[in-house]
Amino acid sequence: MIARPIVIGLALIIAVTLQTALFPLLPTGWFRPDLLLLLVVAVALEDGPLPGMRIGFAAGLVTDLLVTLSPAGVATLVMTVIGTVIGTIRPYLAPSSLTAPLFIAFASGLLGTATYGTLALLLGDDRVTGTMLVQSSVAVALYNAVLAPVVIGPVGRLLRKFPRQTATAVD
C-alpha cells in the first residue's frame, strides 16, 4: 500500500521543517537536537536495518542539502550507517523496554554527531574544532535523549498503524 511511504515522507517533511524553522528560534544555546536522526532511530527500531538504511539515506540527504553547511554526503553516510546499525541491533533489545529507546537516542546522537564532525574535520571544514566536537556531541545526545519519548513513541505507533506490505508468493 502506498500509505506507509506517504506517512514516512510526511514525517520527514515535518522533522525537517521543525529542524530548520522552529529549533533555531528556541533558546537551546548553540547546539540543537537532531530530529531527523531521531526519525531514523524510530524507523530503524520499528522496521529493521533495510528501512532504517533507506530513511537514513533520505534524512541524511535532506540534512546535507537543507540543514548543514558541511561537505555534502557526510550526513547521508552517517545517517545511513546509523539506520542500518540500529535496525540490525533491534532484535537484541527488549521490545517493551522504556530505557532502550532513550539509550539508543543518546548513543546515536553522541556517535552520530561525533562521526559527522570528525568526517567534516577530515574533509577540511575549518569551523570544526576538537572542543566543539565534544561539546556538540554531548549536547545533541542529551537533547535527543530528552526528545526520544516525544518522537520515537509516536512514530513507532504511526508505523504500526500503517504496517509494511510484505511480498507474497503467487502460485
Coordinates of N, CA, C and O in Angstrom, one line a residue:
M1 N 0.8 -1.2 0.0 CA 0.0 0.0 0.0 C 0.9 1.2 0.0 O 2.0 1.3 0.5
I2 N 0.4 2.3 -0.6 CA 1.2 3.5 -0.7 C 1.1 4.4 0.5 O 1.8 5.4 0.6
A3 N 0.2 4.1 1.5 CA 0.0 5.0 2.6 C 1.3 5.1 3.5 O 1.6 6.1 4.0
R4 N 2.0 4.0 3.7 CA 3.2 4.0 4.5 C 4.3 4.9 4.0 O 4.8 5.7 4.8
P5 N 4.7 4.8 2.8 CA 5.7 5.7 2.3 C 5.3 7.2 2.4 O 6.1 8.1 2.6
I6 N 4.0 7.5 2.2 CA 3.5 8.8 2.3 C 3.6 9.3 3.7 O 4.0 10.4 4.0
V7 N 3.2 8.4 4.7 CA 3.3 8.8 6.1 C 4.8 9.0 6.5 O 5.1 10.0 7.2
I8 N 5.7 8.2 6.0 CA 7.1 8.4 6.4 C 7.6 9.7 5.7 O 8.4 10.4 6.3
G9 N 7.2 9.9 4.5 CA 7.6 11.2 3.8 C 7.1 12.4 4.5 O 7.8 13.4 4.7
L10 N 5.8 12.3 5.0 CA 5.3 13.5 5.8 C 6.0 13.7 7.1 O 6.3 14.8 7.5
A11 N 6.4 12.5 7.7 CA 7.2 12.6 9.0 C 8.5 13.3 8.7 O 9.0 14.1 9.5
L12 N 9.1 12.9 7.6 CA 10.4 13.5 7.2 C 10.2 15.0 6.9 O 11.1 15.8 7.4
I13 N 9.2 15.4 6.3 CA 8.9 16.8 6.0 C 8.7 17.6 7.3 O 9.2 18.7 7.5
I14 N 7.9 17.0 8.2 CA 7.6 17.7 9.5 C 8.9 17.8 10.3 O 9.2 18.9 10.8
A15 N 9.8 16.8 10.3 CA 11.0 16.8 11.0 C 12.0 17.9 10.5 O 12.5 18.7 11.2
V16 N 12.1 17.9 9.2 CA 13.0 18.9 8.6 C 12.4 20.3 8.7 O 13.2 21.3 8.9
T17 N 11.1 20.5 8.7 CA 10.5 21.8 8.9 C 10.8 22.3 10.4 O 11.2 23.5 10.6
L18 N 10.6 21.4 11.3 CA 10.9 21.8 12.7 C 12.4 22.1 12.9 O 12.8 23.0 13.6
Q19 N 13.2 21.2 12.3 CA 14.7 21.4 12.4 C 15.2 22.7 11.9 O 16.0 23.3 12.5
T20 N 14.6 23.1 10.8 CA 15.1 24.3 10.1 C 14.3 25.6 10.5 O 14.9 26.7 10.5
A21 N 13.1 25.5 10.9 CA 12.2 26.7 11.1 C 12.0 27.0 12.6 O 12.1 28.1 13.0
L22 N 11.8 25.9 13.4 CA 11.5 26.1 14.8 C 12.7 26.1 15.7 O 12.8 27.0 16.6
F23 N 13.5 25.1 15.6 CA 14.6 25.0 16.5 C 15.6 26.1 16.5 O 16.2 26.5 17.6
P24 N 15.9 26.8 15.4 CA 16.7 28.0 15.5 C 16.2 29.1 16.4 O 16.9 30.0 16.9
L25 N 14.9 29.1 16.6 CA 14.2 30.2 17.4 C 14.2 29.8 18.9 O 14.0 30.7 19.7
L26 N 14.4 28.6 19.2 CA 14.4 28.1 20.6 C 15.7 28.5 21.3 O 16.8 28.4 20.7
P27 N 15.6 28.9 22.6 CA 16.8 29.3 23.3 C 17.5 28.0 23.9 O 17.6 27.8 25.1
T28 N 18.0 27.2 23.0 CA 18.7 26.0 23.4 C 20.2 26.1 23.4 O 20.9 25.2 23.6
G29 N 20.7 27.3 23.1 CA 22.1 27.5 23.1 C 22.6 27.3 21.6 O 21.8 27.4 20.7
W30 N 23.9 27.0 21.5 CA 24.5 26.9 20.2 C 24.1 25.6 19.5 O 24.0 25.5 18.3
F31 N 23.8 24.5 20.3 CA 23.5 23.2 19.7 C 22.0 22.9 19.8 O 21.4 23.4 20.7
R32 N 21.6 22.1 18.9 CA 20.1 21.8 18.8 C 20.0 20.3 18.7 O 20.8 19.6 18.2
P33 N 18.8 19.8 19.1 CA 18.5 18.3 18.9 C 18.5 18.0 17.4 O 18.2 18.9 16.5
D34 N 18.6 16.8 17.0 CA 18.6 16.3 15.7 C 17.4 15.5 15.4 O 17.4 14.3 15.6
L35 N 16.3 16.1 15.0 CA 15.0 15.4 14.8 C 15.1 14.4 13.7 O 14.5 13.3 13.7
L36 N 15.9 14.7 12.7 CA 16.0 13.8 11.5 C 16.7 12.5 12.0 O 16.3 11.4 11.6
L37 N 17.7 12.6 12.8 CA 18.3 11.5 13.4 C 17.4 10.7 14.3 O 17.4 9.4 14.2
L38 N 16.6 11.3 15.1 CA 15.6 10.6 15.9 C 14.5 9.9 15.0 O 14.1 8.8 15.3
L39 N 14.2 10.5 13.9 CA 13.3 9.8 12.9 C 13.9 8.6 12.4 O 13.3 7.5 12.3
V40 N 15.2 8.6 12.0 CA 15.9 7.5 11.6 C 15.9 6.4 12.7 O 15.7 5.2 12.4
V41 N 16.2 6.8 13.9 CA 16.2 5.8 15.0 C 14.8 5.2 15.2 O 14.7 4.0 15.3
A42 N 13.8 6.0 15.1 CA 12.4 5.4 15.3 C 12.1 4.4 14.2 O 11.5 3.4 14.5
V43 N 12.4 4.7 13.0 CA 12.1 3.8 11.8 C 12.9 2.6 12.0 O 12.4 1.4 11.8
A44 N 14.2 2.7 12.3 CA 15.1 1.5 12.4 C 14.7 0.7 13.5 O 14.7 -0.6 13.4
L45 N 14.3 1.2 14.7 CA 13.8 0.4 15.8 C 12.5 -0.3 15.5 O 12.3 -1.4 16.0
E46 N 11.7 0.3 14.7 CA 10.4 -0.3 14.4 C 10.5 -1.4 13.3 O 9.9 -2.4 13.3
D47 N 11.3 -1.0 12.2 CA 11.2 -1.8 11.0 C 12.5 -2.7 10.7 O 12.4 -3.5 9.8
G48 N 13.6 -2.3 11.2 CA 14.8 -3.1 11.0 C 15.8 -2.4 10.1 O 15.7 -1.2 9.8
P49 N 16.9 -3.1 9.7 CA 18.0 -2.5 9.0 C 17.7 -1.9 7.6 O 18.2 -0.8 7.3
L50 N 17.0 -2.6 6.8 CA 16.8 -2.1 5.4 C 15.9 -0.8 5.4 O 16.4 0.2 4.8
P51 N 14.8 -0.8 6.1 CA 14.1 0.5 6.2 C 14.8 1.6 6.9 O 14.8 2.8 6.6
G52 N 15.6 1.2 8.0 CA 16.5 2.1 8.7 C 17.5 2.7 7.8 O 17.8 3.9 7.8
M53 N 18.1 1.9 6.9 CA 19.1 2.4 5.9 C 18.4 3.3 4.9 O 19.0 4.4 4.6
R54 N 17.2 3.0 4.5 CA 16.5 3.8 3.5 C 16.2 5.2 4.0 O 16.4 6.2 3.4
I55 N 15.6 5.2 5.2 CA 15.2 6.5 5.8 C 16.5 7.3 6.3 O 16.5 8.5 6.2
G56 N 17.5 6.6 6.7 CA 18.8 7.2 7.0 C 19.4 7.9 5.8 O 19.9 9.0 5.9
F57 N 19.3 7.2 4.6 CA 19.8 7.9 3.4 C 19.0 9.1 3.1 O 19.5 10.2 2.8
A58 N 17.7 9.0 3.1 CA 16.8 10.1 2.8 C 17.0 11.3 3.8 O 17.1 12.4 3.3
A59 N 17.0 11.0 5.0 CA 17.2 12.0 6.1 C 18.6 12.7 5.9 O 18.7 13.9 6.1
G60 N 19.6 11.8 5.7 CA 20.9 12.4 5.5 C 21.0 13.3 4.3 O 21.7 14.3 4.3
L61 N 20.4 12.9 3.2 CA 20.4 13.7 2.0 C 19.7 15.0 2.2 O 20.2 16.1 1.8
V62 N 18.6 15.0 2.9 CA 17.9 16.2 3.3 C 18.7 17.1 4.2 O 18.8 18.3 4.0
T63 N 19.4 16.5 5.1 CA 20.3 17.2 6.0 C 21.4 17.9 5.2 O 21.8 19.0 5.4
D64 N 22.0 17.1 4.3 CA 23.1 17.6 3.5 C 22.7 18.8 2.7 O 23.4 19.8 2.5
L65 N 21.5 18.7 2.1 CA 21.0 19.7 1.2 C 20.4 20.9 1.8 O 20.5 22.1 1.3
L66 N 19.7 20.8 3.0 CA 19.0 21.9 3.6 C 19.4 22.3 4.9 O 19.2 23.5 5.3
V67 N 20.0 21.5 5.7 CA 20.3 21.8 7.1 C 21.7 22.3 7.4 O 21.9 23.2 8.1
T68 N 22.7 21.6 6.9 CA 24.1 21.9 7.3 C 24.8 22.6 6.2 O 24.5 22.6 5.1
L69 N 26.0 23.1 6.6 CA 26.9 23.8 5.7 C 28.2 23.0 5.5 O 29.1 23.4 4.8
S70 N 28.2 21.8 6.0 CA 29.4 20.9 5.9 C 29.5 20.2 4.5 O 28.5 20.3 3.8
P71 N 30.5 19.6 4.2 CA 30.7 18.9 2.9 C 29.5 18.0 2.6 O 29.1 17.2 3.5
A72 N 29.0 18.0 1.4 CA 27.9 17.2 1.0 C 28.2 15.7 1.1 O 29.3 15.3 0.7
G73 N 27.3 14.9 1.6 CA 27.5 13.5 1.6 C 27.8 13.0 3.0 O 27.6 11.8 3.3
V74 N 28.3 13.8 3.9 CA 28.7 13.4 5.2 C 27.5 12.9 6.0 O 27.5 11.8 6.6
A75 N 26.5 13.7 6.1 CA 25.3 13.4 6.8 C 24.6 12.2 6.2 O 24.1 11.3 6.9
T76 N 24.6 12.1 4.9 CA 24.0 10.9 4.2 C 24.7 9.7 4.7 O 24.0 8.7 5.0
L77 N 26.0 9.7 4.7 CA 26.8 8.5 5.1 C 26.5 8.1 6.5 O 26.2 7.0 6.9
V78 N 26.6 9.1 7.4 CA 26.4 8.9 8.8 C 25.0 8.4 9.2 O 24.9 7.4 9.9
M79 N 24.0 9.0 8.6 CA 22.6 8.6 9.0 C 22.3 7.2 8.3 O 21.5 6.5 8.9
T80 N 22.8 6.9 7.2 CA 22.6 5.6 6.6 C 23.2 4.5 7.4 O 22.6 3.5 7.7
V81 N 24.4 4.7 7.9 CA 25.1 3.8 8.8 C 24.3 3.6 10.1 O 24.1 2.5 10.6
I82 N 23.9 4.7 10.7 CA 23.2 4.7 11.9 C 21.9 3.9 11.8 O 21.5 3.1 12.6
G83 N 21.1 4.2 10.7 CA 19.9 3.5 10.5 C 20.1 2.0 10.3 O 19.3 1.2 10.8
T84 N 21.2 1.6 9.6 CA 21.5 0.2 9.4 C 21.9 -0.5 10.7 O 21.4 -1.6 11.0
V85 N 22.7 0.2 11.5 CA 23.2 -0.4 12.7 C 22.1 -0.6 13.7 O 21.9 -1.6 14.4
I86 N 21.3 0.4 13.9 CA 20.2 0.4 14.9 C 19.2 -0.7 14.5 O 18.7 -1.4 15.3
G87 N 18.9 -0.7 13.2 CA 18.0 -1.8 12.7 C 18.5 -3.2 12.9 O 17.8 -4.1 13.2
T88 N 19.8 -3.3 12.8 CA 20.5 -4.6 13.0 C 20.4 -5.0 14.5 O 20.2 -6.2 14.8
I89 N 20.6 -4.1 15.4 CA 20.6 -4.5 16.8 C 19.2 -4.6 17.4 O 19.1 -5.0 18.5
R90 N 18.2 -4.1 16.6 CA 16.8 -4.1 17.1 C 16.4 -5.5 17.7 O 15.7 -5.5 18.8
P91 N 16.7 -6.6 17.1 CA 16.2 -7.9 17.7 C 16.8 -8.2 19.1 O 16.2 -9.0 19.8
Y92 N 17.9 -7.5 19.4 CA 18.5 -7.8 20.7 C 18.0 -6.9 21.8 O 18.5 -7.0 22.9
L93 N 17.1 -6.0 21.5 CA 16.6 -5.1 22.5 C 15.2 -5.6 23.0 O 14.5 -6.2 22.3
A94 N 14.9 -5.4 24.3 CA 13.7 -5.8 24.8 C 12.6 -4.9 24.2 O 12.6 -3.7 24.2
P95 N 11.5 -5.6 23.6 CA 10.5 -4.8 22.9 C 9.7 -3.8 23.7 O 9.2 -2.8 23.2
S96 N 9.5 -4.1 25.0 CA 8.7 -3.2 25.8 C 9.6 -2.4 26.7 O 9.0 -1.7 27.7
S97 N 10.9 -2.3 26.5 CA 11.8 -1.5 27.3 C 11.5 0.0 27.1 O 11.3 0.5 26.0
L98 N 11.5 0.7 28.3 CA 11.3 2.1 28.2 C 12.7 2.8 28.1 O 12.8 3.9 27.6
T99 N 13.7 2.2 28.6 CA 15.0 2.8 28.6 C 15.8 2.5 27.3 O 16.7 3.3 27.0
A100 N 15.6 1.5 26.6 CA 16.3 1.2 25.4 C 16.2 2.3 24.4 O 17.2 2.7 23.8
P101 N 15.0 2.8 24.0 CA 15.0 3.9 23.1 C 15.7 5.1 23.5 O 16.3 5.8 22.7
L102 N 15.6 5.4 24.9 CA 16.4 6.6 25.4 C 17.9 6.4 25.2 O 18.6 7.3 24.8
F103 N 18.3 5.2 25.6 CA 19.8 4.9 25.4 C 20.2 5.0 24.0 O 21.2 5.6 23.6
I104 N 19.4 4.4 23.1 CA 19.7 4.4 21.7 C 19.7 5.8 21.1 O 20.6 6.2 20.3
A105 N 18.7 6.6 21.5 CA 18.7 8.0 21.1 C 19.9 8.8 21.6 O 20.5 9.6 20.8
F106 N 20.3 8.6 22.8 CA 21.5 9.2 23.4 C 22.8 8.8 22.6 O 23.6 9.6 22.2
A107 N 22.9 7.4 22.5 CA 24.1 6.9 21.8 C 24.2 7.3 20.3 O 25.3 7.7 19.8
S108 N 23.0 7.3 19.6 CA 23.1 7.7 18.2 C 23.4 9.2 18.1 O 24.1 9.6 17.2
G109 N 22.9 10.0 19.0 CA 23.2 11.4 19.0 C 24.7 11.7 19.2 O 25.3 12.5 18.6
L110 N 25.2 11.0 20.2 CA 26.6 11.1 20.6 C 27.5 10.6 19.5 O 28.4 11.4 19.0
L111 N 27.3 9.4 19.0 CA 28.2 8.8 18.0 C 27.9 9.5 16.6 O 28.9 9.7 15.9
G112 N 26.7 9.7 16.3 CA 26.4 10.4 15.0 C 27.0 11.7 14.9 O 27.6 12.1 13.8
T113 N 26.9 12.6 15.9 CA 27.4 13.9 15.9 C 28.9 13.9 15.9 O 29.6 14.6 15.1
A114 N 29.5 13.0 16.7 CA 31.0 12.8 16.7 C 31.5 12.4 15.4 O 32.5 12.9 14.9
T115 N 30.9 11.4 14.8 CA 31.3 10.9 13.5 C 31.2 12.0 12.4 O 32.1 12.2 11.6
Y116 N 30.0 12.6 12.4 CA 29.8 13.7 11.4 C 30.8 14.8 11.6 O 31.4 15.2 10.6
G117 N 31.1 15.2 12.8 CA 32.1 16.3 13.0 C 33.5 15.8 12.6 O 34.2 16.6 12.0
T118 N 33.8 14.6 12.9 CA 35.1 14.1 12.6 C 35.3 14.0 11.1 O 36.4 14.4 10.6
L119 N 34.3 13.5 10.4 CA 34.4 13.5 8.9 C 34.5 14.9 8.3 O 35.3 15.1 7.4
A120 N 33.7 15.8 8.9 CA 33.8 17.2 8.4 C 35.1 17.8 8.6 O 35.7 18.5 7.7
L121 N 35.7 17.5 9.8 CA 37.0 18.0 10.1 C 38.1 17.4 9.1 O 38.9 18.1 8.6
L122 N 38.0 16.1 8.9 CA 38.9 15.4 8.0 C 38.8 15.9 6.5 O 39.7 15.9 5.8
L123 N 37.6 16.4 6.2 CA 37.3 16.9 4.8 C 37.7 18.4 4.7 O 37.4 19.0 3.7
G124 N 38.2 19.0 5.8 CA 38.7 20.3 5.7 C 37.7 21.4 6.1 O 37.9 22.6 5.8
D125 N 36.7 21.1 6.9 CA 35.8 22.1 7.4 C 36.5 22.8 8.6 O 36.7 22.2 9.7
D126 N 36.8 24.0 8.4 CA 37.6 24.8 9.4 C 36.8 25.2 10.6 O 37.3 25.6 11.6
R127 N 35.5 25.1 10.5 CA 34.6 25.5 11.6 C 34.6 24.5 12.7 O 34.2 24.8 13.8
V128 N 35.1 23.3 12.5 CA 35.0 22.2 13.5 C 36.3 22.2 14.3 O 37.4 22.2 13.7
T129 N 36.2 22.2 15.6 CA 37.4 22.1 16.5 C 37.1 20.9 17.4 O 36.0 20.4 17.5
G130 N 38.2 20.4 18.0 CA 38.0 19.3 18.9 C 37.1 19.6 20.1 O 36.2 18.7 20.5
T131 N 37.2 20.7 20.7 CA 36.4 21.1 21.8 C 34.9 21.2 21.4 O 34.0 20.7 22.1
M132 N 34.7 21.9 20.2 CA 33.3 22.0 19.7 C 32.7 20.6 19.4 O 31.6 20.4 19.6
L133 N 33.6 19.7 18.9 CA 33.1 18.4 18.6 C 32.6 17.6 19.8 O 31.5 17.0 19.8
V134 N 33.3 17.7 20.9 CA 32.9 17.1 22.1 C 31.7 17.7 22.7 O 30.7 17.0 23.1
Q135 N 31.7 19.1 22.8 CA 30.5 19.8 23.3 C 29.3 19.5 22.5 O 28.2 19.2 23.0
S136 N 29.4 19.5 21.2 CA 28.2 19.3 20.3 C 27.7 17.9 20.4 O 26.5 17.7 20.4
S137 N 28.6 16.9 20.5 CA 28.2 15.5 20.6 C 27.4 15.3 21.9 O 26.4 14.6 21.8
V138 N 27.9 15.8 23.0 CA 27.2 15.6 24.3 C 25.9 16.3 24.3 O 24.9 15.8 24.7
A139 N 25.9 17.6 23.8 CA 24.6 18.4 23.8 C 23.6 17.7 22.9 O 22.4 17.6 23.3
V140 N 23.9 17.3 21.7 CA 22.9 16.7 20.8 C 22.5 15.4 21.4 O 21.3 15.1 21.3
A141 N 23.4 14.6 22.0 CA 23.0 13.4 22.6 C 21.9 13.6 23.8 O 20.9 12.9 23.9
L142 N 22.2 14.6 24.6 CA 21.3 14.9 25.7 C 19.9 15.4 25.2 O 18.9 15.0 25.6
Y143 N 20.0 16.3 24.2 CA 18.7 16.8 23.6 C 17.9 15.6 23.0 O 16.7 15.6 23.1
N144 N 18.6 14.8 22.3 CA 17.9 13.7 21.6 C 17.3 12.7 22.6 O 16.2 12.2 22.4
A145 N 18.0 12.5 23.7 CA 17.5 11.6 24.8 C 16.3 12.2 25.4 O 15.3 11.5 25.7
V146 N 16.2 13.5 25.6 CA 15.1 14.1 26.2 C 13.9 14.1 25.2 O 12.7 13.9 25.6
L147 N 14.1 14.3 23.9 CA 13.1 14.3 22.9 C 12.7 12.9 22.4 O 11.7 12.7 21.7
A148 N 13.4 11.9 22.8 CA 13.2 10.5 22.3 C 11.7 10.0 22.6 O 11.1 9.5 21.7
P149 N 11.2 10.2 23.8 CA 9.8 9.7 24.0 C 8.8 10.5 23.1 O 7.8 9.9 22.8
V150 N 9.1 11.7 22.8 CA 8.2 12.6 22.0 C 8.2 12.2 20.6 O 7.2 12.3 19.9
V151 N 9.3 11.7 20.1 CA 9.5 11.3 18.7 C 9.4 9.8 18.4 O 8.6 9.4 17.6
I152 N 10.1 9.0 19.2 CA 10.2 7.6 18.9 C 8.9 6.9 19.1 O 8.4 6.1 18.3
G153 N 8.2 7.2 20.3 CA 6.9 6.6 20.6 C 5.9 6.9 19.6 O 5.3 5.9 19.0
P154 N 5.6 8.1 19.3 CA 4.5 8.4 18.3 C 4.9 7.9 16.9 O 4.0 7.4 16.2
V155 N 6.1 8.0 16.5 CA 6.5 7.5 15.1 C 6.3 6.0 15.1 O 5.8 5.4 14.1
G156 N 6.7 5.3 16.1 CA 6.5 3.8 16.2 C 5.0 3.5 16.1 O 4.7 2.5 15.4
R157 N 4.2 4.2 16.9 CA 2.7 3.9 16.8 C 2.2 4.2 15.4 O 1.3 3.4 14.9
L158 N 2.7 5.2 14.8 CA 2.2 5.6 13.4 C 2.6 4.5 12.4 O 1.8 4.1 11.6
L159 N 3.8 4.0 12.6 CA 4.3 3.0 11.7 C 3.5 1.7 11.9 O 3.3 0.9 10.9
R160 N 3.2 1.4 13.1 CA 2.4 0.2 13.4 C 1.0 0.3 12.8 O 0.3 -0.7 12.5
K161 N 0.5 1.5 12.8 CA -0.9 1.8 12.2 C -0.9 1.5 10.7 O -1.9 1.1 10.2
F162 N 0.2 1.8 10.1 CA 0.4 1.6 8.6 C 1.4 0.5 8.4 O 2.6 0.8 8.1
P163 N 1.1 -0.8 8.6 CA 2.1 -1.8 8.5 C 2.8 -2.0 7.1 O 2.2 -1.6 6.1
R164 N 4.0 -2.5 7.2 CA 4.7 -2.8 5.9 C 3.9 -3.8 5.1 O 3.4 -4.8 5.7
Q165 N 3.9 -3.7 3.8 CA 3.3 -4.7 3.0 C 4.4 -5.7 2.6 O 5.5 -5.3 2.1
T166 N 4.1 -7.0 2.9 CA 5.1 -8.0 2.6 C 4.8 -8.6 1.3 O 3.6 -8.7 0.9
A167 N 5.8 -9.1 0.6 CA 5.6 -9.7 -0.7 C 5.1 -11.1 -0.5 O 5.5 -11.8 0.4
T168 N 4.1 -11.5 -1.3 CA 3.5 -12.8 -1.2 C 3.8 -13.6 -2.4 O 3.8 -13.0 -3.5
A169 N 4.0 -14.9 -2.3 CA 4.3 -15.7 -3.4 C 2.9 -16.0 -4.1 O 1.9 -16.3 -3.5
V170 N 3.0 -15.9 -5.4 CA 1.8 -16.2 -6.2 C 1.9 -17.5 -6.9 O 2.9 -17.8 -7.6
D171 N 1.0 -18.4 -6.7 CA 1.0 -19.8 -7.3 C 0.6 -19.8 -8.7 O -0.2 -19.1 -9.2

